[in-house]
Amino acid sequence: MTIIELPFRATTEQSCAWMEQQTGTPWTLARLLENALTPYVWLNYDANHADLFGDANGGYAAPIFLEADTARLAAGSEDVLITITKDAYKIVAQLPAPGFRRELHELRFLKKELERLVAKLKRDAQPKPEPEPVETASEARVGISKDEVMAAFGTMLRIDMNKALDDAGGIFGDEGARIKGSARKSKKQAMWNPVTLALGMNDAYRVPISQLKRAFQAHDFLYPWRGQWNESLALLGK
């Protein structure tokens, strides 16, 4: 199969053939326009419209972007009608009525815009990652042990976290991150909700969210909680 090379400004036929080669599906002028590509036509210098050209005394490529003008093209018009464009200095310019007419074969599309569209289409076609599991209310009653709390978060605070967990005050107690009733028989059996704990450490002790995020990625025992952690961050806008 011959590889199609795009020129800097490609004709409609070249653009459609290249897009078909890149995507494996047929392309038309209407489809190019539906994908927000801007067509251009070359305007040769015209002294009657000198303000349009400025210093571009050889002419310039004028964009066609007005919805009415592009809709006419997409509907299958036999020629090009431009009623509004941009001048050589890229300032929007209203053309004298009824506008400028050009032949369809004069339409051009920019190589860089075609390449950008293909990259977007390929990116959008990539399979989306599976969402991480979100904790249910029943699952949330199961927490992590003191040893796991220390392994994941123990070095992040200047206070003695080991003692703070035993004292069970503030975010470390039943009204905070500790699973209610888990220490009823023994402190050794106490369990903590790592999401509540991490959010509390950020709020009460200013532990950076970035540091807490790394903890959830680094420890396998926190994997079941990553969905709830990410959802909580999204709701808080963090």
mmCIF file of C-alpha atoms in Angstrom:
data_model
loop_
_atom_site.group_PDB
_atom_site.id
_atom_site.type_symbol
_atom_site.label_atom_id
_atom_site.label_comp_id
_atom_site.label_asym_id
_atom_site.label_seq_id
_atom_site.Cartn_x
_atom_site.Cartn_y
_atom_site.Cartn_z
ATOM 1 C CA MET A 1 0.000 0.000 0.000
ATOM 2 C CA THR A 2 1.333 3.409 -0.982
ATOM 3 C CA ILE A 3 1.852 5.744 1.944
ATOM 4 C CA ILE A 4 0.141 9.069 1.275
ATOM 5 C CA GLU A 5 2.251 12.118 2.080
ATOM 6 C CA LEU A 6 0.325 15.226 2.998
ATOM 7 C CA PRO A 7 1.456 18.596 1.658
ATOM 8 C CA PHE A 8 1.399 21.620 3.973
ATOM 9 C CA ARG A 9 -2.006 22.546 2.516
ATOM 10 C CA ALA A 10 -3.881 19.475 1.295
ATOM 11 C CA THR A 11 -6.775 19.356 -1.145
ATOM 12 C CA THR A 12 -10.060 17.834 -0.061
ATOM 13 C CA GLU A 13 -9.247 14.663 -2.017
ATOM 14 C CA GLN A 14 -5.775 14.368 -0.469
ATOM 15 C CA SER A 15 -7.167 15.017 2.997
ATOM 16 C CA CYS A 16 -9.911 12.404 2.682
ATOM 17 C CA ALA A 17 -7.562 9.779 1.239
ATOM 18 C CA TRP A 18 -5.018 10.357 4.026
ATOM 19 C CA MET A 19 -7.673 10.255 6.750
ATOM 20 C CA GLU A 20 -9.045 7.003 5.317
ATOM 21 C CA GLN A 21 -5.557 5.501 5.317
ATOM 22 C CA GLN A 22 -5.018 6.564 8.926
ATOM 23 C CA THR A 23 -8.413 5.509 10.321
ATOM 24 C CA GLY A 24 -9.559 2.695 8.022
ATOM 25 C CA THR A 25 -12.890 4.406 7.359
ATOM 26 C CA PRO A 26 -14.089 6.534 4.405
ATOM 27 C CA TRP A 27 -13.963 10.316 4.646
ATOM 28 C CA THR A 28 -15.809 13.069 2.807
ATOM 29 C CA LEU A 29 -15.730 16.846 2.861
ATOM 30 C CA ALA A 30 -18.790 16.805 5.118
ATOM 31 C CA ARG A 31 -17.066 14.497 7.594
ATOM 32 C CA LEU A 32 -13.966 16.687 7.663
ATOM 33 C CA LEU A 33 -16.150 19.664 8.520
ATOM 34 C CA GLU A 34 -18.145 17.693 11.113
ATOM 35 C CA ASN A 35 -14.853 17.062 12.899
ATOM 36 C CA ALA A 36 -14.237 20.810 13.195
ATOM 37 C CA LEU A 37 -11.508 21.042 10.562
ATOM 38 C CA THR A 38 -11.157 24.511 9.053
ATOM 39 C CA PRO A 39 -11.006 24.753 5.247
ATOM 40 C CA TYR A 40 -8.972 27.499 3.576
ATOM 41 C CA VAL A 41 -8.902 29.092 0.136
ATOM 42 C CA TRP A 42 -6.063 31.109 -1.337
ATOM 43 C CA LEU A 43 -6.981 34.730 -2.030
ATOM 44 C CA ASN A 44 -4.800 36.444 -4.610
ATOM 45 C CA TYR A 45 -4.081 40.076 -3.891
ATOM 46 C CA ASP A 46 -6.944 42.338 -4.928
ATOM 47 C CA ALA A 47 -6.425 46.092 -4.814
ATOM 48 C CA ASN A 48 -10.189 46.521 -4.446
ATOM 49 C CA HIS A 49 -9.929 44.861 -1.023
ATOM 50 C CA ALA A 50 -6.482 46.069 0.018
ATOM 51 C CA ASP A 51 -7.430 46.185 3.724
ATOM 52 C CA LEU A 52 -7.752 42.390 3.716
ATOM 53 C CA PHE A 53 -4.198 41.799 2.527
ATOM 54 C CA GLY A 54 -2.090 44.390 4.339
ATOM 55 C CA ASP A 55 1.524 43.594 3.516
ATOM 56 C CA ALA A 56 0.610 40.238 1.973
ATOM 57 C CA ASN A 57 0.776 41.617 -1.550
ATOM 58 C CA GLY A 58 1.019 38.122 -3.021
ATOM 59 C CA GLY A 59 -2.147 36.929 -1.322
ATOM 60 C CA TYR A 60 -2.826 34.672 1.674
ATOM 61 C CA ALA A 61 -4.782 31.581 2.791
ATOM 62 C CA ALA A 62 -8.172 32.722 4.108
ATOM 63 C CA PRO A 63 -10.039 30.491 6.593
ATOM 64 C CA ILE A 64 -13.715 29.559 6.225
ATOM 65 C CA PHE A 65 -15.195 29.248 9.685
ATOM 66 C CA LEU A 66 -18.642 30.880 9.720
ATOM 67 C CA GLU A 67 -21.208 28.151 10.479
ATOM 68 C CA ALA A 68 -23.464 29.184 7.598
ATOM 69 C CA ASP A 69 -20.545 29.000 5.152
ATOM 70 C CA THR A 70 -19.319 25.591 6.331
ATOM 71 C CA ALA A 71 -22.866 24.195 6.576
ATOM 72 C CA ARG A 72 -23.383 25.101 2.933
ATOM 73 C CA LEU A 73 -20.252 23.147 2.024
ATOM 74 C CA ALA A 74 -21.240 20.161 4.154
ATOM 75 C CA ALA A 75 -24.654 20.072 2.484
ATOM 76 C CA GLY A 76 -23.021 19.521 -0.915
ATOM 77 C CA SER A 77 -22.840 22.963 -2.516
ATOM 78 C CA GLU A 78 -21.349 23.222 -5.995
ATOM 79 C CA ASP A 79 -18.986 26.034 -5.062
ATOM 80 C CA VAL A 80 -17.521 27.886 -2.074
ATOM 81 C CA LEU A 81 -19.153 30.997 -0.659
ATOM 82 C CA ILE A 82 -17.196 32.969 1.959
ATOM 83 C CA THR A 83 -19.098 35.729 3.757
ATOM 84 C CA ILE A 84 -16.797 36.170 6.758
ATOM 85 C CA THR A 85 -13.109 35.286 7.040
ATOM 86 C CA LYS A 86 -9.925 36.614 8.668
ATOM 87 C CA ASP A 87 -7.572 39.060 7.042
ATOM 88 C CA ALA A 88 -3.844 38.510 6.573
ATOM 89 C CA TYR A 89 -3.329 39.631 10.194
ATOM 90 C CA LYS A 90 -5.865 37.044 11.474
ATOM 91 C CA ILE A 91 -8.470 39.685 12.337
ATOM 92 C CA VAL A 92 -12.091 38.720 11.588
ATOM 93 C CA ALA A 93 -13.344 40.536 8.495
ATOM 94 C CA GLN A 94 -16.847 40.853 7.054
ATOM 95 C CA LEU A 95 -16.696 40.500 3.268
ATOM 96 C CA PRO A 96 -18.818 42.729 1.022
ATOM 97 C CA ALA A 97 -22.135 41.123 0.055
ATOM 98 C CA PRO A 98 -22.749 38.602 -1.284
ATOM 99 C CA GLY A 99 -19.244 37.402 -0.315
ATOM 100 C CA PHE A 100 -16.420 35.756 -2.283
ATOM 101 C CA ARG A 101 -17.090 32.681 -4.421
ATOM 102 C CA ARG A 102 -14.465 30.091 -5.252
ATOM 103 C CA GLU A 103 -14.390 26.652 -6.882
ATOM 104 C CA LEU A 104 -14.645 23.559 -4.671
ATOM 105 C CA HIS A 105 -11.273 22.279 -5.874
ATOM 106 C CA GLU A 106 -9.648 25.377 -4.321
ATOM 107 C CA LEU A 107 -10.393 24.215 -0.764
ATOM 108 C CA ARG A 108 -7.367 23.294 1.348
ATOM 109 C CA PHE A 109 -6.865 21.744 4.789
ATOM 110 C CA LEU A 110 -3.784 22.247 6.945
ATOM 111 C CA LYS A 111 -1.530 19.230 7.451
ATOM 112 C CA LYS A 112 -0.991 20.006 11.152
ATOM 113 C CA GLU A 113 -4.753 20.118 11.799
ATOM 114 C CA LEU A 114 -5.330 16.808 10.030
ATOM 115 C CA GLU A 115 -2.527 15.182 12.048
ATOM 116 C CA ARG A 116 -3.988 16.610 15.262
ATOM 117 C CA LEU A 117 -7.410 15.166 14.416
ATOM 118 C CA VAL A 118 -5.998 11.700 13.738
ATOM 119 C CA ALA A 119 -4.120 11.766 17.043
ATOM 120 C CA LYS A 120 -7.340 12.693 18.862
ATOM 121 C CA LEU A 121 -9.370 9.973 17.149
ATOM 122 C CA LYS A 122 -6.758 7.324 17.985
ATOM 123 C CA ARG A 123 -6.582 8.549 21.576
ATOM 124 C CA ASP A 124 -10.372 8.437 21.927
ATOM 125 C CA ALA A 125 -10.411 4.901 20.511
ATOM 126 C CA GLN A 126 -8.082 3.576 23.213
ATOM 127 C CA PRO A 127 -9.864 1.322 25.745
ATOM 128 C CA LYS A 128 -10.778 3.202 28.899
ATOM 129 C CA PRO A 129 -9.237 1.877 32.139
ATOM 130 C CA GLU A 130 -11.568 -0.036 34.421
ATOM 131 C CA PRO A 131 -12.791 2.163 37.291
ATOM 132 C CA GLU A 132 -11.296 1.237 40.631
ATOM 133 C CA PRO A 133 -13.722 -0.452 43.007
ATOM 134 C CA VAL A 134 -15.661 1.826 45.344
ATOM 135 C CA GLU A 135 -16.186 0.644 48.878
ATOM 136 C CA THR A 136 -19.722 -0.301 49.833
ATOM 137 C CA ALA A 137 -21.147 0.559 53.227
ATOM 138 C CA SER A 138 -20.735 -3.041 54.424
ATOM 139 C CA GLU A 139 -17.133 -3.237 53.232
ATOM 140 C CA ALA A 140 -16.332 0.030 54.988
ATOM 141 C CA ARG A 141 -16.857 -1.641 58.376
ATOM 142 C CA VAL A 142 -13.631 -3.566 57.790
ATOM 143 C CA GLY A 143 -10.538 -1.450 58.360
ATOM 144 C CA ILE A 144 -6.789 -1.842 58.607
ATOM 145 C CA SER A 145 -4.835 -2.835 61.679
ATOM 146 C CA LYS A 146 -2.585 -0.654 63.808
ATOM 147 C CA ASP A 147 0.514 -2.243 62.268
ATOM 148 C CA GLU A 148 -0.805 -1.427 58.806
ATOM 149 C CA VAL A 149 -1.631 2.146 59.850
ATOM 150 C CA MET A 150 1.926 2.570 61.097
ATOM 151 C CA ALA A 151 3.398 1.009 57.942
ATOM 152 C CA ALA A 152 1.414 3.294 55.652
ATOM 153 C CA PHE A 153 1.217 6.561 57.609
ATOM 154 C CA GLY A 154 3.457 6.277 60.686
ATOM 155 C CA THR A 155 6.304 8.446 59.371
ATOM 156 C CA MET A 156 4.101 11.310 58.169
ATOM 157 C CA LEU A 157 3.377 12.941 61.535
ATOM 158 C CA ARG A 158 5.693 14.612 64.030
ATOM 159 C CA ILE A 159 3.641 13.286 66.921
ATOM 160 C CA ASP A 160 4.037 9.796 68.373
ATOM 161 C CA MET A 161 1.455 8.103 66.176
ATOM 162 C CA ASN A 162 1.830 4.749 67.913
ATOM 163 C CA LYS A 163 0.773 6.352 71.217
ATOM 164 C CA ALA A 164 -1.911 8.436 69.498
ATOM 165 C CA LEU A 165 -3.527 5.281 68.126
ATOM 166 C CA ASP A 166 -3.537 3.671 71.591
ATOM 167 C CA ASP A 167 -4.953 6.821 73.193
ATOM 168 C CA ALA A 168 -7.634 6.907 70.486
ATOM 169 C CA GLY A 169 -8.243 10.622 70.613
ATOM 170 C CA GLY A 170 -9.397 12.928 67.831
ATOM 171 C CA ILE A 171 -9.193 11.384 64.375
ATOM 172 C CA PHE A 172 -7.750 8.199 65.885
ATOM 173 C CA GLY A 173 -10.831 7.330 67.977
ATOM 174 C CA ASP A 174 -14.258 5.840 67.279
ATOM 175 C CA GLU A 175 -15.696 9.217 66.326
ATOM 176 C CA GLY A 176 -12.802 9.658 63.901
ATOM 177 C CA ALA A 177 -11.087 6.988 61.839
ATOM 178 C CA ARG A 178 -11.283 3.986 64.176
ATOM 179 C CA ILE A 179 -13.954 1.462 63.258
ATOM 180 C CA LYS A 180 -16.583 1.742 65.960
ATOM 181 C CA GLY A 181 -16.539 -1.170 68.370
ATOM 182 C CA SER A 182 -13.389 -2.743 66.924
ATOM 183 C CA ALA A 183 -11.425 -2.127 70.158
ATOM 184 C CA ARG A 184 -14.185 -3.300 72.480
ATOM 185 C CA LYS A 185 -12.359 -6.481 73.490
ATOM 186 C CA SER A 186 -8.763 -5.324 73.065
ATOM 187 C CA LYS A 187 -6.768 -2.408 71.670
ATOM 188 C CA LYS A 188 -4.851 -4.957 69.587
ATOM 189 C CA GLN A 189 -8.040 -5.725 67.678
ATOM 190 C CA ALA A 190 -8.732 -2.074 66.806
ATOM 191 C CA MET A 191 -9.214 -1.300 63.106
ATOM 192 C CA TRP A 192 -9.090 2.028 61.280
ATOM 193 C CA ASN A 193 -10.702 3.317 58.098
ATOM 194 C CA PRO A 194 -7.644 4.447 56.083
ATOM 195 C CA VAL A 195 -9.604 6.923 53.937
ATOM 196 C CA THR A 196 -11.062 8.748 56.953
ATOM 197 C CA LEU A 197 -7.660 8.584 58.629
ATOM 198 C CA ALA A 198 -5.801 10.022 55.629
ATOM 199 C CA LEU A 199 -8.322 12.834 55.124
ATOM 200 C CA GLY A 200 -8.102 13.648 58.816
ATOM 201 C CA MET A 201 -4.313 13.735 58.678
ATOM 202 C CA ASN A 202 -4.524 16.215 55.821
ATOM 203 C CA ASP A 203 -7.114 18.378 57.583
ATOM 204 C CA ALA A 204 -5.785 18.286 61.158
ATOM 205 C CA TYR A 205 -2.044 17.838 60.603
ATOM 206 C CA ARG A 206 -1.578 19.317 57.098
ATOM 207 C CA VAL A 207 -0.072 16.139 55.665
ATOM 208 C CA PRO A 208 0.129 16.796 51.883
ATOM 209 C CA ILE A 209 -2.417 14.976 49.723
ATOM 210 C CA SER A 210 0.400 13.997 47.349
ATOM 211 C CA GLN A 211 2.145 12.139 50.172
ATOM 212 C CA LEU A 212 -1.075 10.376 51.154
ATOM 213 C CA LYS A 213 -1.750 9.417 47.525
ATOM 214 C CA ARG A 214 1.636 7.701 47.362
ATOM 215 C CA ALA A 215 0.756 5.657 50.444
ATOM 216 C CA PHE A 216 -2.399 4.308 48.782
ATOM 217 C CA GLN A 217 -0.369 3.329 45.722
ATOM 218 C CA ALA A 218 2.538 1.813 47.634
ATOM 219 C CA HIS A 219 0.774 -0.639 49.970
ATOM 220 C CA ASP A 220 -1.146 -3.664 48.748
ATOM 221 C CA PHE A 221 -3.332 -3.769 51.855
ATOM 222 C CA LEU A 222 -4.727 -0.365 50.873
ATOM 223 C CA TYR A 223 -5.766 -1.541 47.400
ATOM 224 C CA PRO A 224 -9.407 -2.290 48.384
ATOM 225 C CA TRP A 225 -9.676 1.312 49.613
ATOM 226 C CA ARG A 226 -8.282 3.110 46.548
ATOM 227 C CA GLY A 227 -11.675 3.485 44.903
ATOM 228 C CA GLN A 228 -13.182 5.164 47.977
ATOM 229 C CA TRP A 229 -10.049 7.289 48.372
ATOM 230 C CA ASN A 230 -10.156 8.538 44.772
ATOM 231 C CA GLU A 231 -13.887 9.195 44.973
ATOM 232 C CA SER A 232 -13.430 11.185 48.185
ATOM 233 C CA LEU A 233 -10.688 13.307 46.599
ATOM 234 C CA ALA A 234 -12.903 13.967 43.572
ATOM 235 C CA LEU A 235 -15.811 15.071 45.768
ATOM 236 C CA LEU A 236 -13.494 17.396 47.706
ATOM 237 C CA GLY A 237 -11.910 18.735 44.527
ATOM 238 C CA LYS A 238 -8.415 17.625 45.562
#
